[in-house]
JSON list of C-alpha atoms in Angstrom, two decimals:
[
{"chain": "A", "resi": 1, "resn": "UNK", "atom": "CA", "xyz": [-119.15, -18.41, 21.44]},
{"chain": "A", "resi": 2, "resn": "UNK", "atom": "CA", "xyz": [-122.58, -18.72, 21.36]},
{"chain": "A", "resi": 3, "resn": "UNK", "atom": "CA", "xyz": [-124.73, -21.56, 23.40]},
{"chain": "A", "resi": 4, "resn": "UNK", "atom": "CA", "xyz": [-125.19, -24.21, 20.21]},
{"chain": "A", "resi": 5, "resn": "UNK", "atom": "CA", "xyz": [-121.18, -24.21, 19.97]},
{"chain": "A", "resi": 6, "resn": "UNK", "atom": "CA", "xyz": [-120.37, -24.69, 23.69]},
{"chain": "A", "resi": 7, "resn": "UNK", "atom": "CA", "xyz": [-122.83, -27.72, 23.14]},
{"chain": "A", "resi": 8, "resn": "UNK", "atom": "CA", "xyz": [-121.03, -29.06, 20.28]},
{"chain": "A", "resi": 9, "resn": "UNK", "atom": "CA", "xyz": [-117.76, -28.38, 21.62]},
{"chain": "A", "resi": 10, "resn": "UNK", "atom": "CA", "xyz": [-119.22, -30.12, 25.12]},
{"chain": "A", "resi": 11, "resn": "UNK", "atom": "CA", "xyz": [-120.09, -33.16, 22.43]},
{"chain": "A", "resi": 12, "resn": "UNK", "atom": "CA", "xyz": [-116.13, -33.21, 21.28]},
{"chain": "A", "resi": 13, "resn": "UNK", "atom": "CA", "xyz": [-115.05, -33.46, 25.16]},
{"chain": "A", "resi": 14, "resn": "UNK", "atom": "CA", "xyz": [-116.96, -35.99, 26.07]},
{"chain": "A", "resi": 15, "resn": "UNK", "atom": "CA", "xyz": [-115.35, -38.46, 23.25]},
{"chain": "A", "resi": 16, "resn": "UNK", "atom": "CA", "xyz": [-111.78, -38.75, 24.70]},
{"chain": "A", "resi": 17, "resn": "UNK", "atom": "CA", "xyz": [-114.12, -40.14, 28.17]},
{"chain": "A", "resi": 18, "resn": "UNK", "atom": "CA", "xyz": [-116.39, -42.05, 26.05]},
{"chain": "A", "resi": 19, "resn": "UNK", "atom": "CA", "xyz": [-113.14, -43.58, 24.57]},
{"chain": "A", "resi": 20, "resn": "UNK", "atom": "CA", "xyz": [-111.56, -44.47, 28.35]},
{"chain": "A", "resi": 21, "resn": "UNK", "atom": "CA", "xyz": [-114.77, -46.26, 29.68]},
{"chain": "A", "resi": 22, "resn": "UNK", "atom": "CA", "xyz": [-114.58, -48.22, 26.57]},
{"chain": "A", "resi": 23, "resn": "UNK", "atom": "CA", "xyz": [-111.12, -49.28, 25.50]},
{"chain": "A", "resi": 24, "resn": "UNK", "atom": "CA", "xyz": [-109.31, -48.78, 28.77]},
{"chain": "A", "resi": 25, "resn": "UNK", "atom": "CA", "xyz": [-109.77, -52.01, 31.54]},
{"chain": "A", "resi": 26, "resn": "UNK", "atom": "CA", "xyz": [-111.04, -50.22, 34.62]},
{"chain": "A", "resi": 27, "resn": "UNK", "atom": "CA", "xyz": [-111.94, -51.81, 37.87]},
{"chain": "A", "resi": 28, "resn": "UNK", "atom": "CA", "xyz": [-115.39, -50.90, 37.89]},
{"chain": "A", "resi": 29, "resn": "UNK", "atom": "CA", "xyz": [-116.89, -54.38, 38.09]},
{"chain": "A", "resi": 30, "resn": "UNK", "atom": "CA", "xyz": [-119.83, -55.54, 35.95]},
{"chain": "A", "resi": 31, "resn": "UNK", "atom": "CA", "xyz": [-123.81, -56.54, 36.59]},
{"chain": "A", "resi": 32, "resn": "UNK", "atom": "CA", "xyz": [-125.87, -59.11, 34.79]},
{"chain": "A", "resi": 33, "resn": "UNK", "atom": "CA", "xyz": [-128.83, -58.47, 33.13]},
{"chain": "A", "resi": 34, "resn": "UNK", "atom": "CA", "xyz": [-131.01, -61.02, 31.08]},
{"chain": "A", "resi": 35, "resn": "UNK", "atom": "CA", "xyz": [-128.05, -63.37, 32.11]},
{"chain": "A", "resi": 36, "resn": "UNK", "atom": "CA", "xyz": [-125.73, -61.48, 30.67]},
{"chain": "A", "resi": 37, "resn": "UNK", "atom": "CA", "xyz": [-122.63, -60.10, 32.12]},
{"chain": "A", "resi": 38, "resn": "UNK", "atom": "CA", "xyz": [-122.06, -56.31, 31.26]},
{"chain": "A", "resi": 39, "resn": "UNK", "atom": "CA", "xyz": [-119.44, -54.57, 32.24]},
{"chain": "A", "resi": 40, "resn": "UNK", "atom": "CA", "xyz": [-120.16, -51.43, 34.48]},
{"chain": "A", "resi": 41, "resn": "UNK", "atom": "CA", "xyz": [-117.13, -49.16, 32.63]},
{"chain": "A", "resi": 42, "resn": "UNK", "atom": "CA", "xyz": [-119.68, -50.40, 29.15]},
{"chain": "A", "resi": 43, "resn": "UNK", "atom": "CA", "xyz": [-122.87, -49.09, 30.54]},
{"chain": "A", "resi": 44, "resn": "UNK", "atom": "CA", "xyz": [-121.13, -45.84, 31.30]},
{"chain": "A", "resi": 45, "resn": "UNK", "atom": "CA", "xyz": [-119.52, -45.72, 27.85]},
{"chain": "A", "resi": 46, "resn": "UNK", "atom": "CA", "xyz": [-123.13, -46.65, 26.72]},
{"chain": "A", "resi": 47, "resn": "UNK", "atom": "CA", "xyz": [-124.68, -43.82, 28.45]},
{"chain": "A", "resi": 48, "resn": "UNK", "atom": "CA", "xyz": [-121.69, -41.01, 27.74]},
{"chain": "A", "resi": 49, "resn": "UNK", "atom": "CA", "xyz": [-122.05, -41.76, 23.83]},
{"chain": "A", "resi": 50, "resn": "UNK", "atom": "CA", "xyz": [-125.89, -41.09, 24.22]},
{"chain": "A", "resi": 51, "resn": "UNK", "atom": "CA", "xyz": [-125.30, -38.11, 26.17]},
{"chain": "A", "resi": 52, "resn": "UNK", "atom": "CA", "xyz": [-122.95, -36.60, 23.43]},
{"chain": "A", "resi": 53, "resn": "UNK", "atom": "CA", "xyz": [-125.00, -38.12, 20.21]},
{"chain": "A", "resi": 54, "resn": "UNK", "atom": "CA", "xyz": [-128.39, -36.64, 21.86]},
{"chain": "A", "resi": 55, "resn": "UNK", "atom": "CA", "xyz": [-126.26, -32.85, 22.09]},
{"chain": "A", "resi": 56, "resn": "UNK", "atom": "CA", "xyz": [-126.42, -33.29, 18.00]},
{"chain": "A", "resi": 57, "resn": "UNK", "atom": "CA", "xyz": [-130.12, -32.34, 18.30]},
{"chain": "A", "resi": 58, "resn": "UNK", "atom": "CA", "xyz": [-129.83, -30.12, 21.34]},
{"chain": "A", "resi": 59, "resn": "UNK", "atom": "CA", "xyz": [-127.15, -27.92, 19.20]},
{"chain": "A", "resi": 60, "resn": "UNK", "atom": "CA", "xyz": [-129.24, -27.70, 16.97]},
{"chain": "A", "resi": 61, "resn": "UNK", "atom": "CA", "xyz": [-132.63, -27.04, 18.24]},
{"chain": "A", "resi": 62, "resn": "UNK", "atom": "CA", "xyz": [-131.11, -24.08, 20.21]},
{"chain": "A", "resi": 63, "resn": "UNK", "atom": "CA", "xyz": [-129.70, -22.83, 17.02]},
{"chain": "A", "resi": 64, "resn": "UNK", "atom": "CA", "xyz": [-133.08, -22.73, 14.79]},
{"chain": "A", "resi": 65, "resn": "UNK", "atom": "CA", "xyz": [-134.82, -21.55, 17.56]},
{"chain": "A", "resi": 66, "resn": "UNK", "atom": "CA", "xyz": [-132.50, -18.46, 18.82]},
{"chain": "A", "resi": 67, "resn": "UNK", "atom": "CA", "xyz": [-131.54, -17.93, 15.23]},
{"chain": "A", "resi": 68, "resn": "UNK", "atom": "CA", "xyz": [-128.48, -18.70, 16.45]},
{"chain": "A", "resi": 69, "resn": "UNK", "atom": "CA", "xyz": [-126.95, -20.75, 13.37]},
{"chain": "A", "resi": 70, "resn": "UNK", "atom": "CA", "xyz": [-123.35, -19.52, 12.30]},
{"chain": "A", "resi": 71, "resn": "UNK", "atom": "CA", "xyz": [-120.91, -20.64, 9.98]},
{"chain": "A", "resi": 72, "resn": "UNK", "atom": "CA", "xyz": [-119.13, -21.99, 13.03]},
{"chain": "A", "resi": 73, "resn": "UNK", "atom": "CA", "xyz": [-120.95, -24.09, 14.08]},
{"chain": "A", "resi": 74, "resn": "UNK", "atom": "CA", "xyz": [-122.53, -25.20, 10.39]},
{"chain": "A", "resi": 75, "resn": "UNK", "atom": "CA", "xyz": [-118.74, -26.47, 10.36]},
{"chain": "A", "resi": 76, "resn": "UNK", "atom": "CA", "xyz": [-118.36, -27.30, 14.09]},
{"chain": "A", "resi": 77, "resn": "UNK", "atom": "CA", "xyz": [-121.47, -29.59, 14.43]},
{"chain": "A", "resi": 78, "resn": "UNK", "atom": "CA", "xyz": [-120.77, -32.10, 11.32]},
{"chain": "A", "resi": 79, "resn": "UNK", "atom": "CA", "xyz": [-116.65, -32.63, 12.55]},
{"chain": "A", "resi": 80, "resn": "UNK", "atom": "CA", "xyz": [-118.20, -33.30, 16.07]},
{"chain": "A", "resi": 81, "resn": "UNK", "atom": "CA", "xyz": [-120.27, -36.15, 14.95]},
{"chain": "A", "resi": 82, "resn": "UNK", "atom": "CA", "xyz": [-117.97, -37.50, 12.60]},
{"chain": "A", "resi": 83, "resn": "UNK", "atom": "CA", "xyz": [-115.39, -37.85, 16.12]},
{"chain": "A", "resi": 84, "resn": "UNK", "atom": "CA", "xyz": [-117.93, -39.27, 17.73]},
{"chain": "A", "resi": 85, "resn": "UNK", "atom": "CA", "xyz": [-119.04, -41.58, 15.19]},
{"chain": "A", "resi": 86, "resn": "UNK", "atom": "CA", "xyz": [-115.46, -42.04, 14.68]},
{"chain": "A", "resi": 87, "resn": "UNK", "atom": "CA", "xyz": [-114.49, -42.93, 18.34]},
{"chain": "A", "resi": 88, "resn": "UNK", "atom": "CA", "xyz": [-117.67, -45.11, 18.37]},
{"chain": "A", "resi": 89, "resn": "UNK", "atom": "CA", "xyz": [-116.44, -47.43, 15.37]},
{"chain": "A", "resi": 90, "resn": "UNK", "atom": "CA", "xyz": [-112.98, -47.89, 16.51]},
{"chain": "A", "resi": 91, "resn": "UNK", "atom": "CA", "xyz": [-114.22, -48.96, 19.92]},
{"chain": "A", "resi": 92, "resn": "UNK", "atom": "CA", "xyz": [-116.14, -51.67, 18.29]},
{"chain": "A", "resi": 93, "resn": "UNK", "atom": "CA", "xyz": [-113.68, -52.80, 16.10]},
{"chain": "A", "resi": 94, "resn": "UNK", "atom": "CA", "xyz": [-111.25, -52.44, 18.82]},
{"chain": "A", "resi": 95, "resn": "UNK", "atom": "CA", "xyz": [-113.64, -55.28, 20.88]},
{"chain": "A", "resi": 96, "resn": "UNK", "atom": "CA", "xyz": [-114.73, -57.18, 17.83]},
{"chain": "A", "resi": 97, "resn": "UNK", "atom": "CA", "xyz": [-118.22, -56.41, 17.59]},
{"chain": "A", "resi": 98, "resn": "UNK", "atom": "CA", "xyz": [-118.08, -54.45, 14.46]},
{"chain": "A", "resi": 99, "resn": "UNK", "atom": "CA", "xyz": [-116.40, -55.45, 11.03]},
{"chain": "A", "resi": 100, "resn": "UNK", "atom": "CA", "xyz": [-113.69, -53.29, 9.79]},
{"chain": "A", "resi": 101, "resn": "UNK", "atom": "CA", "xyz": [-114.98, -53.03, 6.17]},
{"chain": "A", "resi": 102, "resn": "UNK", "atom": "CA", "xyz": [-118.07, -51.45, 7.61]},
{"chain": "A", "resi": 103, "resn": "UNK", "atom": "CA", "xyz": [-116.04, -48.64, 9.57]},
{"chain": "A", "resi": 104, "resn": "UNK", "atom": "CA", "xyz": [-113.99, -47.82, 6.17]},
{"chain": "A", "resi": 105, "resn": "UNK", "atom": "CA", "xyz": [-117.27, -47.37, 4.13]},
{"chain": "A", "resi": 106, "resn": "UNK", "atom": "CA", "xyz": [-118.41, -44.78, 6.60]},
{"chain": "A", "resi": 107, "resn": "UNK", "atom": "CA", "xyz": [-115.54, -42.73, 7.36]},
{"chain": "A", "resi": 108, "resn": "UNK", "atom": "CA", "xyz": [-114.29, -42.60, 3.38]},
{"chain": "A", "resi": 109, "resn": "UNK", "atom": "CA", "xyz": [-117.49, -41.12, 3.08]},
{"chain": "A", "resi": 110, "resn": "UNK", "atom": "CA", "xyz": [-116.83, -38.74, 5.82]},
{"chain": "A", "resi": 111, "resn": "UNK", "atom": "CA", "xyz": [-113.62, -37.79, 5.05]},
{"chain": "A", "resi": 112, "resn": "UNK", "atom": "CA", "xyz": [-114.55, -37.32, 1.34]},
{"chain": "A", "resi": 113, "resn": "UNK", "atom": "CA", "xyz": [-117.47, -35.01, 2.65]},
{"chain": "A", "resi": 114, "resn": "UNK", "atom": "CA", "xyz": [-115.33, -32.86, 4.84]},
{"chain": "A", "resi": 115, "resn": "UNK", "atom": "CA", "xyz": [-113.10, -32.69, 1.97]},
{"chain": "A", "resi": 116, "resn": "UNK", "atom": "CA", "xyz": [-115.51, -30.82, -0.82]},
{"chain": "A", "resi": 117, "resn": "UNK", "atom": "CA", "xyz": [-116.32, -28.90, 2.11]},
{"chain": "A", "resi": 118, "resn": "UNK", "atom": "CA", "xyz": [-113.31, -27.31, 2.91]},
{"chain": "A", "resi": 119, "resn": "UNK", "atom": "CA", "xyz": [-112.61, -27.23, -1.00]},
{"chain": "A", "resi": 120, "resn": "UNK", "atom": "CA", "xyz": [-116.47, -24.94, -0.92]},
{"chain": "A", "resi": 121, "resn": "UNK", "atom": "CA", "xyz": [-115.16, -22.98, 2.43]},
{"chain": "A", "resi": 122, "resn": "UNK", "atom": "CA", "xyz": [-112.11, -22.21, 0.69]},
{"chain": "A", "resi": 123, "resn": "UNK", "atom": "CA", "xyz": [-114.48, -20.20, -1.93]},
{"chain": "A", "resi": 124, "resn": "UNK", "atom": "CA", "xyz": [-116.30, -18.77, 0.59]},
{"chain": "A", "resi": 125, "resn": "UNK", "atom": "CA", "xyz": [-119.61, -21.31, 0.21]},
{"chain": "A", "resi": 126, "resn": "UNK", "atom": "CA", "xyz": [-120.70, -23.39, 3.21]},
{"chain": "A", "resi": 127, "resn": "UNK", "atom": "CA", "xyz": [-122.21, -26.18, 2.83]},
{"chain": "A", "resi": 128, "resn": "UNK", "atom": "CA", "xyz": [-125.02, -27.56, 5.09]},
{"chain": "A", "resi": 129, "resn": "UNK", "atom": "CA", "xyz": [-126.11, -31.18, 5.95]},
{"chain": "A", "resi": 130, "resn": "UNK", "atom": "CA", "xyz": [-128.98, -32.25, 3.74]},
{"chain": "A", "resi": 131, "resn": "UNK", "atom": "CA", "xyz": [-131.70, -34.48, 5.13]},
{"chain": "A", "resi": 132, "resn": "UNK", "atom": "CA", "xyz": [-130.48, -37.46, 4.09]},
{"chain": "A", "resi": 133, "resn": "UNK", "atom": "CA", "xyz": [-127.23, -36.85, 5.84]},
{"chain": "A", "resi": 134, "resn": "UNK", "atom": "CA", "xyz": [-129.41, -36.21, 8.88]},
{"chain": "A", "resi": 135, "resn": "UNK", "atom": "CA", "xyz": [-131.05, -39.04, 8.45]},
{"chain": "A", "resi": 136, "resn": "UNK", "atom": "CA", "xyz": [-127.31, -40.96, 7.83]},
{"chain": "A", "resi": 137, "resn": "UNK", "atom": "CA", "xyz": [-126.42, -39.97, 10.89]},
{"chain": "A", "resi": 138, "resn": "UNK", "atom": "CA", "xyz": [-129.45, -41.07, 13.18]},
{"chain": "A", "resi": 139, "resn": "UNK", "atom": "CA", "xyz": [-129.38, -44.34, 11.76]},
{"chain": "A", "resi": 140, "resn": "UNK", "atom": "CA", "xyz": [-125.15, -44.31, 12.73]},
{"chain": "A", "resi": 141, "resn": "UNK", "atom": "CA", "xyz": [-125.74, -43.00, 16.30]},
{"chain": "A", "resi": 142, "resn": "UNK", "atom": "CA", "xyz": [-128.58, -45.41, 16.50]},
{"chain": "A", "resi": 143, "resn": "UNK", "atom": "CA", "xyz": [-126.65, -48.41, 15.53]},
{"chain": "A", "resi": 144, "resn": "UNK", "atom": "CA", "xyz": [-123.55, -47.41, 16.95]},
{"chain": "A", "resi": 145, "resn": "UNK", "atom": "CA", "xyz": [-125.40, -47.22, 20.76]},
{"chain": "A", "resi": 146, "resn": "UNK", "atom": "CA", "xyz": [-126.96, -50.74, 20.02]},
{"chain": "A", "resi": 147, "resn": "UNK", "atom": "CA", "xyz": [-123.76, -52.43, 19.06]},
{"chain": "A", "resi": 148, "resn": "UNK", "atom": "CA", "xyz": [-122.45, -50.90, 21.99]},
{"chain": "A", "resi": 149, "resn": "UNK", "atom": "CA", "xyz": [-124.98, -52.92, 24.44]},
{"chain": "A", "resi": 150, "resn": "UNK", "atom": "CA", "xyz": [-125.23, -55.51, 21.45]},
{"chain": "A", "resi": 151, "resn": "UNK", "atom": "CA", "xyz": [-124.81, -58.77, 23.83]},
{"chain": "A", "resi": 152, "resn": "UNK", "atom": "CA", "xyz": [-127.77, -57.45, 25.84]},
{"chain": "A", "resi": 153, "resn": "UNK", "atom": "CA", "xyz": [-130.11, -56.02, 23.08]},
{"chain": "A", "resi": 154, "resn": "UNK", "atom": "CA", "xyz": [-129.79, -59.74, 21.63]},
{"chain": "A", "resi": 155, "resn": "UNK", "atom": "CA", "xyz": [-130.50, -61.39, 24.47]},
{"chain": "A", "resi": 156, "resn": "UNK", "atom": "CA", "xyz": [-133.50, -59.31, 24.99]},
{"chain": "A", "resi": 157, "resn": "UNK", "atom": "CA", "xyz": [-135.16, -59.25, 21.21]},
{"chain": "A", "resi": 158, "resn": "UNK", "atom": "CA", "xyz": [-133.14, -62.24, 20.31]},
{"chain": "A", "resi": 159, "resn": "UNK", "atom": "CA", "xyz": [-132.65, -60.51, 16.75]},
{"chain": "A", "resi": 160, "resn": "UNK", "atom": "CA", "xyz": [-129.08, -58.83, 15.95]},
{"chain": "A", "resi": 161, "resn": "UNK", "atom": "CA", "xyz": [-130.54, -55.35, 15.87]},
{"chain": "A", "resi": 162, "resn": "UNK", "atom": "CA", "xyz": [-127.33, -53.65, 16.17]},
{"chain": "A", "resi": 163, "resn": "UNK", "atom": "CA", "xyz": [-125.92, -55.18, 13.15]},
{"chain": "A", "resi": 164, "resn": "UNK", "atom": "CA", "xyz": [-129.55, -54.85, 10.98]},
{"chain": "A", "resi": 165, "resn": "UNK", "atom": "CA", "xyz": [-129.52, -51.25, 12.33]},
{"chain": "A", "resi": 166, "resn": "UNK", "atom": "CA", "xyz": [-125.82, -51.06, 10.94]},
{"chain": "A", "resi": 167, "resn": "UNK", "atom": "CA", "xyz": [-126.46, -52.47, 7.14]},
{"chain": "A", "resi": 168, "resn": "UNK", "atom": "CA", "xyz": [-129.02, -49.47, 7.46]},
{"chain": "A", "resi": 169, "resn": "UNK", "atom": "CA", "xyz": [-126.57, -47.34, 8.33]},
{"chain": "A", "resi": 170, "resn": "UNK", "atom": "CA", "xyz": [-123.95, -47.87, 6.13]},
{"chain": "A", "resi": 171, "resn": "UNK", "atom": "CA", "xyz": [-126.40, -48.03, 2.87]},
{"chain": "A", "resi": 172, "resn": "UNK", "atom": "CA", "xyz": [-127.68, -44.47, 3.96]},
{"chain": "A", "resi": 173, "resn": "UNK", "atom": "CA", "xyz": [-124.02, -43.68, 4.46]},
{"chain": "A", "resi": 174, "resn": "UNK", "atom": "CA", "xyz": [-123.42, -44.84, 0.49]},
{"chain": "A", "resi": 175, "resn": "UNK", "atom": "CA", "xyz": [-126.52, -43.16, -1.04]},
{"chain": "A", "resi": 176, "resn": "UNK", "atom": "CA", "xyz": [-126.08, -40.01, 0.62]},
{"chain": "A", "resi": 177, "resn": "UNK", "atom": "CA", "xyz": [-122.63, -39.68, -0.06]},
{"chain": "A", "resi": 178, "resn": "UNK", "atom": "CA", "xyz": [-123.48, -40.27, -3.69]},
{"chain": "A", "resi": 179, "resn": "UNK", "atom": "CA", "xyz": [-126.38, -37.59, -3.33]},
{"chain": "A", "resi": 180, "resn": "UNK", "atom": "CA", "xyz": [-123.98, -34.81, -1.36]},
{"chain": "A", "resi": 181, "resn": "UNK", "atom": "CA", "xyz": [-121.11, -35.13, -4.72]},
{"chain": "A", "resi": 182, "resn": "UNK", "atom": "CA", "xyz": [-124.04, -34.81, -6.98]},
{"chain": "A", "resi": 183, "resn": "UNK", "atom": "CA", "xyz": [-125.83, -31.91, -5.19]},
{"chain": "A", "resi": 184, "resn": "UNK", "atom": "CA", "xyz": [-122.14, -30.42, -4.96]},
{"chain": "A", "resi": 185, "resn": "UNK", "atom": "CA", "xyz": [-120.31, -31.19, -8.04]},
{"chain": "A", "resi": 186, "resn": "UNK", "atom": "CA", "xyz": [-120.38, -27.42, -8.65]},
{"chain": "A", "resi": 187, "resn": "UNK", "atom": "CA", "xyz": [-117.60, -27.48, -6.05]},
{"chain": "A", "resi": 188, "resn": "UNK", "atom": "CA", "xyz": [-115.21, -29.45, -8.27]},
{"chain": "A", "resi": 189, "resn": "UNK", "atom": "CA", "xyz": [-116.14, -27.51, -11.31]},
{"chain": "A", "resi": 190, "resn": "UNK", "atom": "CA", "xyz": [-115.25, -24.45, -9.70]},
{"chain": "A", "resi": 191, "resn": "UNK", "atom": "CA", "xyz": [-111.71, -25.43, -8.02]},
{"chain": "A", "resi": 192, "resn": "UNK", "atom": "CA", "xyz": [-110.69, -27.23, -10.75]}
]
């Protein structure tokens, strides 16, 4: 396994610890900042979902630079951001700072994507993310870290960024899921 998929696989084991500091009530205490109470187990969710979202790039980076890009991890890489995204919304359903209808808009789309993919892997044809994915996906990992913090980014800019950087989010989500089945209705032609 080359060193872009030990990243990406690194990304995919730090969810399940991401998830625990999140959902699970540990005794770690909490700190006020901006007189607002934070829980400490929060920040260190906070900081373990930046750690994995910021491996996205690292994966990747290594990969165009070592010409080390494989089928792999052109499959690896997208399923390890749509876990982490996935953990991500679930936690903030889970403590009410998200809305569920939100959270179903972007993981139909990600299920329907990984779907025509494995429908084009089955014929042999991989299919890469296309800029507007990449750019789908920033704006997710952006929003997703904000509404983690989202009490204390509000109390600071006194402007619910998390949830304007979410409406972003899910209307790149929309338009480049429309723009992936377009690009790839060859797929459905051909399996059809």
């Amino acid at each position: 396994m080359n060193l872009p998929n030990k990243i990406t696989v690194a990304r995919i084991c730090l969810i399940p610890i991401f998830m625990i500091f999140m959902l699970v009530p540990l005794p770690m205490g909490s700190f006020e900042i901006s007189g607002n109470v934070l829980p400490t187990a929060y920040a260190a969710g906070f900081f373990l979902f930046i750690l994995a979202a910021s491996t996205d790039w690292l994966d990747g980076y290594y990969a165009r630079k070592y010409n080390l890009v494989s089928n792999f991890g052109k499959f690896l890489d997208p399923l390890a951001d749509k876990l982490l995204v996935t953990a991500a919304l679930l936690s903030l359903i889970e403590l009410q700072v998200l809305p569920a209808w939100m959270a179903i808009v972007i993981l139909s789309r990600e299920f329907a994507v990984t779907g025509i993919r494995l429908v084009a892997a089955s014929d042999g044809e991989v299919i890469a993310a296309s800029s507007l994915g990449k750019w789908k996906t920033v704006f997710q990992m952006t929003a997703l870290a904000v509404l983690l913090l989202d009490g204390l980014f509000y109390a600071i800019l006194n402007i619910p960024l998390g949830m304007i950087l979410m409406w972003i989010a899910v209307t790149l989500t929309v338009v480049s899921g429309v723009d992936y089945f377009v690009k790839n209705k060859h797929v459905f032609k051909h399996s059809m």
